């Protein structure tokens, strides 16, 4: 019996941890969300892209600013907007279906934009960009975070957790 309880607690902890990034993740232009309003197929969208202006266009509610908020914030905004004028008690769920890309430049074989995947480290991001070139400095990396308003370059290590919108530069070496 205690074994079953331990397994159930473990599964619950893993599931809660897996959902945490979406709750904390800040939406921005280029992300895509799935909006499901239970029992309302006309208000349900499998993939809605957040525009460059940080907004989505939603039936009855018009243009909604969603950049800077979380999926939970968008869910609350939709419930508040649909209730009471359009639906009595709307049940809405919002999930992220596509994250905005990050970018790798410098001494990698395939520089450019790469689709973000939760849990990516700098090491994995470089692999997705084709790996190091022969001239790459394998110890010095710079990152500009999308959420840094001053766009400062900062040094990073291979275990750095990549975020959507990051710009990663792999420096070259002189030898």
PDB file of C-alpha atoms in Angstrom, residues 56-151:
ATOM      1  CA  UNK A  56      -4.285  38.137 -30.486  1.00  0.00           C
ATOM      2  CA  UNK A  57      -7.655  38.745 -32.101  1.00  0.00           C
ATOM      3  CA  UNK A  58     -10.415  36.850 -30.317  1.00  0.00           C
ATOM      4  CA  UNK A  59     -14.129  36.606 -31.205  1.00  0.00           C
ATOM      5  CA  UNK A  60     -16.403  38.994 -29.286  1.00  0.00           C
ATOM      6  CA  UNK A  61     -13.438  40.446 -27.370  1.00  0.00           C
ATOM      7  CA  UNK A  62     -11.397  41.918 -30.228  1.00  0.00           C
ATOM      8  CA  UNK A  63      -7.680  42.602 -29.867  1.00  0.00           C
ATOM      9  CA  UNK A  64      -6.256  41.340 -26.574  1.00  0.00           C
ATOM     10  CA  UNK A  65      -2.762  42.215 -25.357  1.00  0.00           C
ATOM     11  CA  UNK A  66      -1.227  38.953 -24.143  1.00  0.00           C
ATOM     12  CA  UNK A  67       2.531  39.616 -24.371  1.00  0.00           C
ATOM     13  CA  UNK A  68       4.062  39.920 -20.921  1.00  0.00           C
ATOM     14  CA  UNK A  69       1.491  37.659 -19.275  1.00  0.00           C
ATOM     15  CA  UNK A  70       1.337  33.915 -18.703  1.00  0.00           C
ATOM     16  CA  UNK A  71      -1.014  31.299 -20.139  1.00  0.00           C
ATOM     17  CA  UNK A  72      -2.927  31.500 -16.843  1.00  0.00           C
ATOM     18  CA  UNK A  73      -3.246  35.288 -17.236  1.00  0.00           C
ATOM     19  CA  UNK A  74      -4.681  34.833 -20.729  1.00  0.00           C
ATOM     20  CA  UNK A  75      -7.088  32.209 -19.417  1.00  0.00           C
ATOM     21  CA  UNK A  76      -8.320  34.635 -16.739  1.00  0.00           C
ATOM     22  CA  UNK A  77      -8.630  37.442 -19.302  1.00  0.00           C
ATOM     23  CA  UNK A  78     -10.775  35.238 -21.559  1.00  0.00           C
ATOM     24  CA  UNK A  79     -13.026  34.084 -18.711  1.00  0.00           C
ATOM     25  CA  UNK A  80     -13.504  37.675 -17.520  1.00  0.00           C
ATOM     26  CA  UNK A  81     -14.211  38.885 -21.060  1.00  0.00           C
ATOM     27  CA  UNK A  82     -16.680  36.147 -21.987  1.00  0.00           C
ATOM     28  CA  UNK A  83     -18.587  36.207 -18.703  1.00  0.00           C
ATOM     29  CA  UNK A  84     -21.390  37.461 -18.204  1.00  0.00           C
ATOM     30  CA  UNK A  85     -22.207  39.035 -21.595  1.00  0.00           C
ATOM     31  CA  UNK A  86     -21.521  35.999 -23.796  1.00  0.00           C
ATOM     32  CA  UNK A  87     -21.333  32.901 -21.582  1.00  0.00           C
ATOM     33  CA  UNK A  88     -22.735  32.294 -18.116  1.00  0.00           C
ATOM     34  CA  UNK A  89     -19.867  30.298 -16.683  1.00  0.00           C
ATOM     35  CA  UNK A  90     -17.145  29.759 -19.297  1.00  0.00           C
ATOM     36  CA  UNK A  91     -14.621  26.978 -18.741  1.00  0.00           C
ATOM     37  CA  UNK A  92     -11.467  27.975 -20.564  1.00  0.00           C
ATOM     38  CA  UNK A  93      -8.060  26.341 -20.833  1.00  0.00           C
ATOM     39  CA  UNK A  94      -4.982  27.861 -22.456  1.00  0.00           C
ATOM     40  CA  UNK A  95      -1.778  26.012 -23.279  1.00  0.00           C
ATOM     41  CA  UNK A  96       1.357  26.868 -25.220  1.00  0.00           C
ATOM     42  CA  UNK A  97       1.669  24.843 -28.416  1.00  0.00           C
ATOM     43  CA  UNK A  98       4.701  26.559 -29.943  1.00  0.00           C
ATOM     44  CA  UNK A  99       7.360  28.684 -28.336  1.00  0.00           C
ATOM     45  CA  UNK A 100       9.104  31.493 -30.166  1.00  0.00           C
ATOM     46  CA  UNK A 101      12.528  30.505 -31.522  1.00  0.00           C
ATOM     47  CA  UNK A 102      15.939  31.294 -30.097  1.00  0.00           C
ATOM     48  CA  UNK A 103      18.933  32.190 -32.235  1.00  0.00           C
ATOM     49  CA  UNK A 104      22.466  30.824 -32.423  1.00  0.00           C
ATOM     50  CA  UNK A 105      25.187  32.698 -34.293  1.00  0.00           C
ATOM     51  CA  UNK A 106      28.946  32.778 -34.477  1.00  0.00           C
ATOM     52  CA  UNK A 107      31.030  29.640 -34.792  1.00  0.00           C
ATOM     53  CA  UNK A 108      28.330  27.010 -35.312  1.00  0.00           C
ATOM     54  CA  UNK A 109      27.724  25.007 -38.477  1.00  0.00           C
ATOM     55  CA  UNK A 110      24.114  26.161 -39.027  1.00  0.00           C
ATOM     56  CA  UNK A 111      23.625  29.626 -37.515  1.00  0.00           C
ATOM     57  CA  UNK A 112      20.100  31.014 -37.362  1.00  0.00           C
ATOM     58  CA  UNK A 113      16.768  30.527 -35.643  1.00  0.00           C
ATOM     59  CA  UNK A 114      16.015  27.269 -33.842  1.00  0.00           C
ATOM     60  CA  UNK A 115      12.646  26.106 -32.499  1.00  0.00           C
ATOM     61  CA  UNK A 116      12.633  26.230 -28.703  1.00  0.00           C
ATOM     62  CA  UNK A 117      11.984  23.110 -26.661  1.00  0.00           C
ATOM     63  CA  UNK A 118      11.498  23.279 -22.877  1.00  0.00           C
ATOM     64  CA  UNK A 119      14.527  22.117 -20.909  1.00  0.00           C
ATOM     65  CA  UNK A 120      17.154  23.075 -23.497  1.00  0.00           C
ATOM     66  CA  UNK A 121      20.666  23.781 -22.297  1.00  0.00           C
ATOM     67  CA  UNK A 122      23.264  25.762 -24.215  1.00  0.00           C
ATOM     68  CA  UNK A 123      25.052  22.495 -25.026  1.00  0.00           C
ATOM     69  CA  UNK A 124      21.898  21.073 -26.665  1.00  0.00           C
ATOM     70  CA  UNK A 125      21.157  24.354 -28.449  1.00  0.00           C
ATOM     71  CA  UNK A 126      24.601  24.311 -30.061  1.00  0.00           C
ATOM     72  CA  UNK A 127      23.985  20.725 -31.158  1.00  0.00           C
ATOM     73  CA  UNK A 128      20.681  21.767 -32.761  1.00  0.00           C
ATOM     74  CA  UNK A 129      22.631  24.445 -34.654  1.00  0.00           C
ATOM     75  CA  UNK A 130      24.901  21.772 -36.155  1.00  0.00           C
ATOM     76  CA  UNK A 131      27.606  21.813 -33.508  1.00  0.00           C
ATOM     77  CA  UNK A 132      30.838  23.784 -33.290  1.00  0.00           C
ATOM     78  CA  UNK A 133      32.929  24.829 -36.276  1.00  0.00           C
ATOM     79  CA  UNK A 134      36.671  24.151 -36.204  1.00  0.00           C
ATOM     80  CA  UNK A 135      37.346  27.744 -35.125  1.00  0.00           C
ATOM     81  CA  UNK A 136      34.842  27.732 -32.255  1.00  0.00           C
ATOM     82  CA  UNK A 137      35.913  28.660 -28.758  1.00  0.00           C
ATOM     83  CA  UNK A 138      34.258  25.852 -26.817  1.00  0.00           C
ATOM     84  CA  UNK A 139      34.486  27.654 -23.488  1.00  0.00           C
ATOM     85  CA  UNK A 140      33.242  31.200 -24.103  1.00  0.00           C
ATOM     86  CA  UNK A 141      29.617  31.947 -24.998  1.00  0.00           C
ATOM     87  CA  UNK A 142      27.533  35.100 -24.916  1.00  0.00           C
ATOM     88  CA  UNK A 143      23.766  35.296 -24.436  1.00  0.00           C
ATOM     89  CA  UNK A 144      21.366  38.184 -24.886  1.00  0.00           C
ATOM     90  CA  UNK A 145      18.076  37.371 -23.173  1.00  0.00           C
ATOM     91  CA  UNK A 146      14.853  38.385 -24.873  1.00  0.00           C
ATOM     92  CA  UNK A 147      13.466  39.588 -21.544  1.00  0.00           C
ATOM     93  CA  UNK A 148      16.414  41.939 -20.830  1.00  0.00           C
ATOM     94  CA  UNK A 149      15.193  45.441 -21.752  1.00  0.00           C
ATOM     95  CA  UNK A 150      18.802  46.649 -22.103  1.00  0.00           C
ATOM     96  CA  UNK A 151      19.807  43.703 -24.356  1.00  0.00           C
TER      97      UNK A 151
END
